[in-house]
XYZ file of C-alpha atoms in Angstrom:
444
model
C 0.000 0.000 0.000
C 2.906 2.119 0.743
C 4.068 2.090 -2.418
C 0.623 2.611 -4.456
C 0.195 6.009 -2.172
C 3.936 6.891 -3.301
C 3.372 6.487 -6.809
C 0.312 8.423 -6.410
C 1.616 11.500 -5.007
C 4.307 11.186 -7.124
C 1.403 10.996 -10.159
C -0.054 14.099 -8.595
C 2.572 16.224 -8.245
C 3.730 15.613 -12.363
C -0.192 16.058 -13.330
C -0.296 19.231 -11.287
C 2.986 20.922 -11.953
C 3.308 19.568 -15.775
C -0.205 19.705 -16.665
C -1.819 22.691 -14.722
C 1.382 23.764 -14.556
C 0.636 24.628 -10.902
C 3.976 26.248 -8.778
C 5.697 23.497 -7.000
C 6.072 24.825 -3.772
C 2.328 24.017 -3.033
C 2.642 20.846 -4.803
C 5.717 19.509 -3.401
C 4.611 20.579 0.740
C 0.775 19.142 -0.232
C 2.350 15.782 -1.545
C 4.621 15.869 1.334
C 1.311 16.105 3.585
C -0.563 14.298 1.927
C 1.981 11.025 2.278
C 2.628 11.280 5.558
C -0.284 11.549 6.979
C -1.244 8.627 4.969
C 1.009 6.867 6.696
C 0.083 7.537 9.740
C 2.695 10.045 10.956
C -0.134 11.947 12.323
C -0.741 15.634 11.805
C 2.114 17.578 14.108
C 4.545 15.165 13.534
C 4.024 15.375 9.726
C 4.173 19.426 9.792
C 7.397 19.147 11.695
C 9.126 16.645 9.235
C 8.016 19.386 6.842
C 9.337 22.396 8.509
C 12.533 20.746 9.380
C 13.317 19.342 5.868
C 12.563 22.648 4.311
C 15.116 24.188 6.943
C 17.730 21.987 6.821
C 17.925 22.393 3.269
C 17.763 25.780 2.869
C 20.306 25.786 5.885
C 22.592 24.011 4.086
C 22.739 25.417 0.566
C 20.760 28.542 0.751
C 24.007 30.426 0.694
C 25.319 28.271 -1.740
C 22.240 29.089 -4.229
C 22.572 33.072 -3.465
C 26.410 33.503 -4.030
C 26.192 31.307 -7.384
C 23.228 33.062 -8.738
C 25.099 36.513 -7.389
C 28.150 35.272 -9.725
C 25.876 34.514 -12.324
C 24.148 37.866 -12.516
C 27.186 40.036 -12.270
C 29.185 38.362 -15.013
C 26.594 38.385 -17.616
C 26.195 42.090 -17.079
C 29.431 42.958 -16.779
C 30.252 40.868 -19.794
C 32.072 38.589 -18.491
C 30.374 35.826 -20.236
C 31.347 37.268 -23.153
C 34.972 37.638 -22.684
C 35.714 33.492 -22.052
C 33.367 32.676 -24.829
C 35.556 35.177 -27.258
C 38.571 33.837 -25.837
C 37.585 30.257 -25.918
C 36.860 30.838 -29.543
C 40.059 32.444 -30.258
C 41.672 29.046 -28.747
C 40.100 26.872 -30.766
C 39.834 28.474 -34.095
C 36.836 29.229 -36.199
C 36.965 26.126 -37.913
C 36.505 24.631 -34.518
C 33.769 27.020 -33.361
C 30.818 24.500 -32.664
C 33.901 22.736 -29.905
C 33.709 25.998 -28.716
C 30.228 26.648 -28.488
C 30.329 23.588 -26.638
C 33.002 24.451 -24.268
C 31.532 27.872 -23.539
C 28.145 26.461 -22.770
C 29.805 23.826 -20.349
C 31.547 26.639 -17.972
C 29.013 29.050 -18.087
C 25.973 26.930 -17.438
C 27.752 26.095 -13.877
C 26.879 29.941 -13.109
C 23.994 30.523 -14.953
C 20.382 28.989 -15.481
C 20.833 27.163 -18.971
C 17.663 29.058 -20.569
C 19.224 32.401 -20.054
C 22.750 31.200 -21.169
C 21.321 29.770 -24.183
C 19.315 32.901 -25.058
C 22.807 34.845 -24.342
C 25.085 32.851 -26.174
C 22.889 31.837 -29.315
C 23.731 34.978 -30.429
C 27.076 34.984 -30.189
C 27.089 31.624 -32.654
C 24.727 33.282 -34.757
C 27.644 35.822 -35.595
C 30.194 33.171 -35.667
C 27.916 30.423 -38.225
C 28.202 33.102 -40.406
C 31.454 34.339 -40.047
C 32.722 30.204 -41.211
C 29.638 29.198 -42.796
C 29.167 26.186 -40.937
C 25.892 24.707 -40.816
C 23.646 26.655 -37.681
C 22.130 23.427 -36.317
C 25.891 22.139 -35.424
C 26.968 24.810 -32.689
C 23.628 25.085 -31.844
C 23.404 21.539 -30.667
C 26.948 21.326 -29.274
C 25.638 24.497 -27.232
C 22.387 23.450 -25.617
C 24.465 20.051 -24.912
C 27.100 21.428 -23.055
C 24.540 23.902 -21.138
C 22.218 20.992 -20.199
C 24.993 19.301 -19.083
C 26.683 21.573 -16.398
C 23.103 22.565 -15.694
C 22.559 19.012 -14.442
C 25.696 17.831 -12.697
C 27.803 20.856 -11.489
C 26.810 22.622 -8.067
C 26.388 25.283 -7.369
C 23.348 24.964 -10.110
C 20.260 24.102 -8.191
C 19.248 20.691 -9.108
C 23.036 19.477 -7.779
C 22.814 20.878 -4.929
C 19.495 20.084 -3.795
C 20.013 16.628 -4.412
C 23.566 16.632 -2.183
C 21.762 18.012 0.211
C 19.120 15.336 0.450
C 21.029 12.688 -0.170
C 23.914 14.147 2.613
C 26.291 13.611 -0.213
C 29.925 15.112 -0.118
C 29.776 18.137 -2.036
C 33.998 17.821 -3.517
C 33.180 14.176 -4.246
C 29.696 15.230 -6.397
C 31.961 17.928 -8.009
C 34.471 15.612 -8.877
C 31.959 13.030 -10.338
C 29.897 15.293 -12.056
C 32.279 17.325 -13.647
C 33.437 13.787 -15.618
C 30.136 13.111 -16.051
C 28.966 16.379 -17.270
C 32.338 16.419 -19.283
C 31.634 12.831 -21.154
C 28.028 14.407 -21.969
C 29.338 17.464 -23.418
C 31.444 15.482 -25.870
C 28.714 13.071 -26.903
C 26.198 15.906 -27.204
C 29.197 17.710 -29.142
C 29.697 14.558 -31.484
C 26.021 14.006 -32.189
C 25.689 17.612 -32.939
C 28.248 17.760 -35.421
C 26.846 14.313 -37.382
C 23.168 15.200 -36.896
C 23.127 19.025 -37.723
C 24.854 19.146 -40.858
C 21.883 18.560 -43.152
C 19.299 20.687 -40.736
C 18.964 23.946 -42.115
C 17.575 26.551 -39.430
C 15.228 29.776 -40.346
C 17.459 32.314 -38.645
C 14.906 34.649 -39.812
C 12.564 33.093 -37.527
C 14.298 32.805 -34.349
C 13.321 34.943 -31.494
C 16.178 37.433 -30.910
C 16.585 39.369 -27.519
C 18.980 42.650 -27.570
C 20.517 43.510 -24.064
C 22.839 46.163 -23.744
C 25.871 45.421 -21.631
C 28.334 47.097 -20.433
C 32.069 47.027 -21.891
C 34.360 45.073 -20.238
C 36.986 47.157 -18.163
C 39.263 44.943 -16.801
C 42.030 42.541 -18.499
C 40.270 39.322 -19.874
C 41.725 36.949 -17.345
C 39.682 38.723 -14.797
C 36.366 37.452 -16.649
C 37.658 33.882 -15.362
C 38.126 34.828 -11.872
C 35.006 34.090 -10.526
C 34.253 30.599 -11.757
C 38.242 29.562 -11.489
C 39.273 30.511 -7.302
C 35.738 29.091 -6.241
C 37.327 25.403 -7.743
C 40.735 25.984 -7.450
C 39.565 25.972 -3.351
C 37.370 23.061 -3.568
C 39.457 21.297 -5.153
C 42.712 22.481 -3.020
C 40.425 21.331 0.008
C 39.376 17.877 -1.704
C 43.115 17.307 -1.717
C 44.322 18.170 1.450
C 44.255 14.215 2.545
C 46.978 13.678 -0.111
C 49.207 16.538 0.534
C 48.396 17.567 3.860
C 50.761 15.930 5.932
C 53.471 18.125 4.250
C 52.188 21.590 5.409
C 51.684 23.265 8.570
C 48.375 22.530 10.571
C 47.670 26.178 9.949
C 47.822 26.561 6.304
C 45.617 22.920 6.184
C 42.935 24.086 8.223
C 43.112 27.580 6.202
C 43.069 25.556 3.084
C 40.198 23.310 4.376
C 38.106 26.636 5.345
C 38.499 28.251 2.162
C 37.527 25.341 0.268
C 34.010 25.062 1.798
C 31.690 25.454 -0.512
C 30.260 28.853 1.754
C 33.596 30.535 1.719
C 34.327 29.290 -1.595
C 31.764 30.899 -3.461
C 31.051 33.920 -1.456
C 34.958 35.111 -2.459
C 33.632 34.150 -5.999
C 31.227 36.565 -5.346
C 33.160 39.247 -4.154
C 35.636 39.045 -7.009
C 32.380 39.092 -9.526
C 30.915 42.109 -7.638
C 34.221 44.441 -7.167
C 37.063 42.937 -9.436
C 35.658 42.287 -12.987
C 34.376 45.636 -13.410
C 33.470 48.803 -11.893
C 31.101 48.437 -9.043
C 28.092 51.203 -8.934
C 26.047 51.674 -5.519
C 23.051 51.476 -7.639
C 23.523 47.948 -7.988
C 24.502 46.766 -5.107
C 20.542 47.910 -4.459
C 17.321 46.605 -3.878
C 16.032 47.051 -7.327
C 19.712 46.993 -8.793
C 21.940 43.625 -9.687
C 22.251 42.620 -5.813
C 18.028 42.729 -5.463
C 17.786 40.925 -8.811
C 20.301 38.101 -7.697
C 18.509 37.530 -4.839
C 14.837 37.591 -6.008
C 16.571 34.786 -8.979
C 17.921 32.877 -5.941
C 14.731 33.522 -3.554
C 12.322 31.846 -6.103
C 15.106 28.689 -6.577
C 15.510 28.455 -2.913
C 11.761 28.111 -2.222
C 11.535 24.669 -4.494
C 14.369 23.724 -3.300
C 13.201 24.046 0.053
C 10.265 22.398 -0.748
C 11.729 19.364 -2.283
C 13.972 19.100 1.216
C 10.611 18.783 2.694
C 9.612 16.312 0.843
C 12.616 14.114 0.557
C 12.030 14.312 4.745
C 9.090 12.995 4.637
C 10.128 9.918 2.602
C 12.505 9.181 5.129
C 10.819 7.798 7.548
C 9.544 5.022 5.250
C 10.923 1.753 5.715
C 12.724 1.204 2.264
C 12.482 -2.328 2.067
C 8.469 -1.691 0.925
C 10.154 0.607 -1.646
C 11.635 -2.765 -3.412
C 9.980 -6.255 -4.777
C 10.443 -8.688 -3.261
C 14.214 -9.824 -1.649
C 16.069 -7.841 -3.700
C 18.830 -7.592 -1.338
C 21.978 -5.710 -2.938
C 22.072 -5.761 -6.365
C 25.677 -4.500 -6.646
C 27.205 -1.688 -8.749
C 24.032 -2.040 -11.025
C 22.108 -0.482 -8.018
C 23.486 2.603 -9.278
C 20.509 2.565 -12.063
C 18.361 2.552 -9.683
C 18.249 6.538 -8.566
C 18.957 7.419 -12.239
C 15.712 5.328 -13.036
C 13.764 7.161 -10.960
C 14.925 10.342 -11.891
C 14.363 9.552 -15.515
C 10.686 8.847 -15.567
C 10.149 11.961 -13.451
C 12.078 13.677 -15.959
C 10.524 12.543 -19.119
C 6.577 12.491 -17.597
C 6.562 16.468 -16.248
C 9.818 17.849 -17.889
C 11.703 19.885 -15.085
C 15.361 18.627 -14.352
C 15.854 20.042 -11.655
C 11.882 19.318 -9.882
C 13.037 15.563 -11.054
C 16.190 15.390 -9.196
C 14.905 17.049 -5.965
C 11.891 14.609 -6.011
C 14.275 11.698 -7.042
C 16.514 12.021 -4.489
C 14.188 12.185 -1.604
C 12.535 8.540 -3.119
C 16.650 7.452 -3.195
C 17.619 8.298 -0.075
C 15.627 5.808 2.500
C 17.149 2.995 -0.235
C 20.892 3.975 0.123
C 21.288 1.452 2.950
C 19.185 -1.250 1.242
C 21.464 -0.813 -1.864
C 24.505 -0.890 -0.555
C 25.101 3.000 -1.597
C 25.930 4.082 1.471
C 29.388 5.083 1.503
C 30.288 8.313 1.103
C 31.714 7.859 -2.755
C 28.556 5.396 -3.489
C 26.337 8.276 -2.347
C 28.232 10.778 -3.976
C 27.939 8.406 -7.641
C 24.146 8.129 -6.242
C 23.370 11.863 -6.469
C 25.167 11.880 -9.730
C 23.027 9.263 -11.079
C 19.952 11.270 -9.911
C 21.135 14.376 -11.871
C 22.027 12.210 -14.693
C 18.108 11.170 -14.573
C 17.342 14.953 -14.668
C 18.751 15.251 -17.868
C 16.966 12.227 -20.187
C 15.193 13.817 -22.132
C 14.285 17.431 -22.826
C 11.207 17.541 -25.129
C 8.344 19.090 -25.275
C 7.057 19.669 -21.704
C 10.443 21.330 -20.807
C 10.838 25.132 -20.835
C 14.882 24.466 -22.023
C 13.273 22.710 -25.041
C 11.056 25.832 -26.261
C 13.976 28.178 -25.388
C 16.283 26.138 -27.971
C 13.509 25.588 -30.851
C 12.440 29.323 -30.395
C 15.844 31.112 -30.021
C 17.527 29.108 -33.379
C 14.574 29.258 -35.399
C 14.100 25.183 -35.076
C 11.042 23.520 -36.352
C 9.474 21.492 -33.474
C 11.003 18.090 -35.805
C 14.170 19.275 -35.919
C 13.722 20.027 -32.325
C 12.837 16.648 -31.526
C 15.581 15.586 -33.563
C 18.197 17.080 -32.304
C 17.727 18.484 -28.700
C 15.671 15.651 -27.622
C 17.809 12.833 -29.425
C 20.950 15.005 -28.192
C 19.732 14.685 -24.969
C 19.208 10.937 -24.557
C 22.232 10.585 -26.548
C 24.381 13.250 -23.778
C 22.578 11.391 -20.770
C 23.719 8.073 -21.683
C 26.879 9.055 -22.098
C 26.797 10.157 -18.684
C 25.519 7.240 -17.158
C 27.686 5.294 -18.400
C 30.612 7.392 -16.748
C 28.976 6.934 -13.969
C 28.842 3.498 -14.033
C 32.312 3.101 -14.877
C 33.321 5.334 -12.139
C 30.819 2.793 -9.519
C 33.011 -0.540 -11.465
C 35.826 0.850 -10.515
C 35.050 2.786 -6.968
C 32.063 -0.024 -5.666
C 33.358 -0.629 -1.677
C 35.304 2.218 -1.108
């Protein structure tokens, strides 16, 4: 019974936010309700489940969410964005300008929602397609692919981070992990692109074009990278400390280990996107300037994510062994297809990636035990699986699928064709990284 009321709530909550297209917030903390009172939490202790998943989670990433979106903002308008991807392209070549489009769309989608990046960077290609006469559909594939990707698997984006905290996954380990992941579905989205796209001829004319003024960039162009680069280069330093940290002093450890938090981390990120890559106004460090429009962006993720916290607390307290048929037991390393599974269907029936993972996760997490995923680089491969889910397949119920079709001028077949074929195509890739990264790390 436990299972038919699960998969009903779970039914509800894709009919209501897919089909009505009702906000999840009220969807996710009614579901949440709605379950555990079903299973006879009782009233108070169901609210308090619900309170305290939606405060640990925003507890433990809110800041997270606000300094990345903060990043975000102030390097698009400060044209930061602009800078790597004309420097990336410079790197490669024109010749090799859809690899670039696809590199640019990888690091920039780790700071920025993939919808806006897209409808930023299109234009930039659309300059470029002309410039070598490449067929439009080629870079415009390897571009969505490599936004989709970091969109899914990096943290700080929302869907990442939401799902290590539900899943109390390490957040260097998930970085680590999804960064391959992310990397092996750029290239396969980047491939497919480049074979499928040749013969697809896109009405430019057609394509909805947005103008936004931005401000010249000031400041050398390595500052542009700034932001996105000392954020890793700490994580990462920190991820390493138990291989090097037996040659420094304690001090400079523990000062590495700070730094690299993910908090401290970002929030420098932050500060070097607010006062180092350009001139910084008081008008928008405002209310109604960049600062208020960072925070409203990260406000209305925070609230879902929240949400999703809640609900992934509720689901905790069911026994998971109901959750599986029969004696399944362990099944191994191929328990890793398991959270990706669910993620998937989630995906595909009400199109959000990041609503998917968030719901997902909270379904994965009373099974980690049951699995056998419950060491901290299982879980970590877990809550890449779940992302992985979150990205098979974008078609036609997700807003990322519109944005591409709309923005190149994309007939809904060719749309089909190649963002939601790309997309299957990118998220097997992906999981099968994963996979190979479980084979090889199962036990540890």
């Amino acid at each position: 019974m436990t299972v038919i009321i699960l998969f009903a709530v779970i039914a509800a909550i894709i009919l209501l936010t897919a089909v009505w297209k009702i906000h999840p917030l009220p969807v996710l903390l009614a579901g949440a309700f709605v379950f555990g009172v079903s299973q006879k939490y009782g009233v108070t202790e169901t609210i308090g489940l619900i309170s305290g998943g939606f405060g640990n989670t925003v507890k433990s990433i809110g800041i997270v969410i606000i300094t990345g979106t903060v990043i975000g903002v102030f390097m698009e308008k400060r044209g930061a964005l602009t800078v790597i991807g004309r420097r990336i392209i410079a790197m490669t070549g024109k010749k090799r300008t859809p690899l670039a489009m696809s590199i640019i769309g990888f690091i920039v989608s780790i700071c920025i929602f993939c919808d806006s990046a897209f409808i930023i960077l299109v234009g930039v290609w659309r300059k470029m397609a002309a410039m070598t006469r490449l067929p439009p559909a080629v870079g415009v594939v390897a571009l969505s692919m490599g936004l989709f990707a970091s969109h899914c698997f990096i943290p700080p984006t929302p869907g990442p981070l939401a799902a290590i905290s539900i899943l109390q996954a390490d957040f260097s380990l998930v970085l680590l992990f999804g960064s391959l992941a992310a990397l092996a579905a750029t290239a396969a989205g980047y491939f497919y692109g480049m074979a499928a796209g040749k013969k697809e001829v896109l009405h430019w004319e057609d394509a909805v074009t947005e103008v936004a003024e931005k401000e010249k960039f000031s400041v050398h162009w390595s500052m542009a990278f700034l932001p996105l680069l000392i954020p890793l280069i700490l994580i990462g330093s920190a991820s390493a400390v138990p291989f090097f940290g037996d040659h420094l002093p304690p001090a400079v450890v523990k000062t590495i280990v700070v730094a690299g938090s993910p908090v401290p981390a970002l929030t420098i990120g932050a500060v070097i996107a607010v006062f180092f890559i350009g001139r910084c106004k008081l008008a928008e460090l405002s209310a109604d300037g960049l600062m208020g429009k960072a925070v409203f962006d990260a406000a209305n993720i925070l609230i879902i994510t929240g949400a999703g916290g809640a609900f992934g607390a509720v689901l905790q307290k069911v026994d998971p062994h109901v959750l599986l048929p029969g004696e399944t037991g362990s099944p191994g390393v191929f328990a890793i297809f398991i959270p990706l599974f669910f993620a998937a269907v989630l995906k595909i029936s009400q199109g959000s990636s990041t609503l998917a993972i968030l719901t997902a996760a909270g379904i994965t997490l009373p099974l980690l035990d049951v699995l056998g995923l419950d060491t901290p680089v299982m879980r970590a491969l877990s809550c890449c699986a779940v992302c992985c889910g979150g990205m098979i397949v974008s078609h036609t119920n997700d807003s990322f699928f519109w944005v591409v079709t709309k923005f190149s001028g994309m007939s809904v077949r060719q749309g089909l064709k190649l963002q939601t074929v790309g997309s299957l195509i990118s998220g097997t890739a992906a999981g099968f990284t994963i996979f190979l990264l479980a084979l090889l790390l199962h036990g540890r």
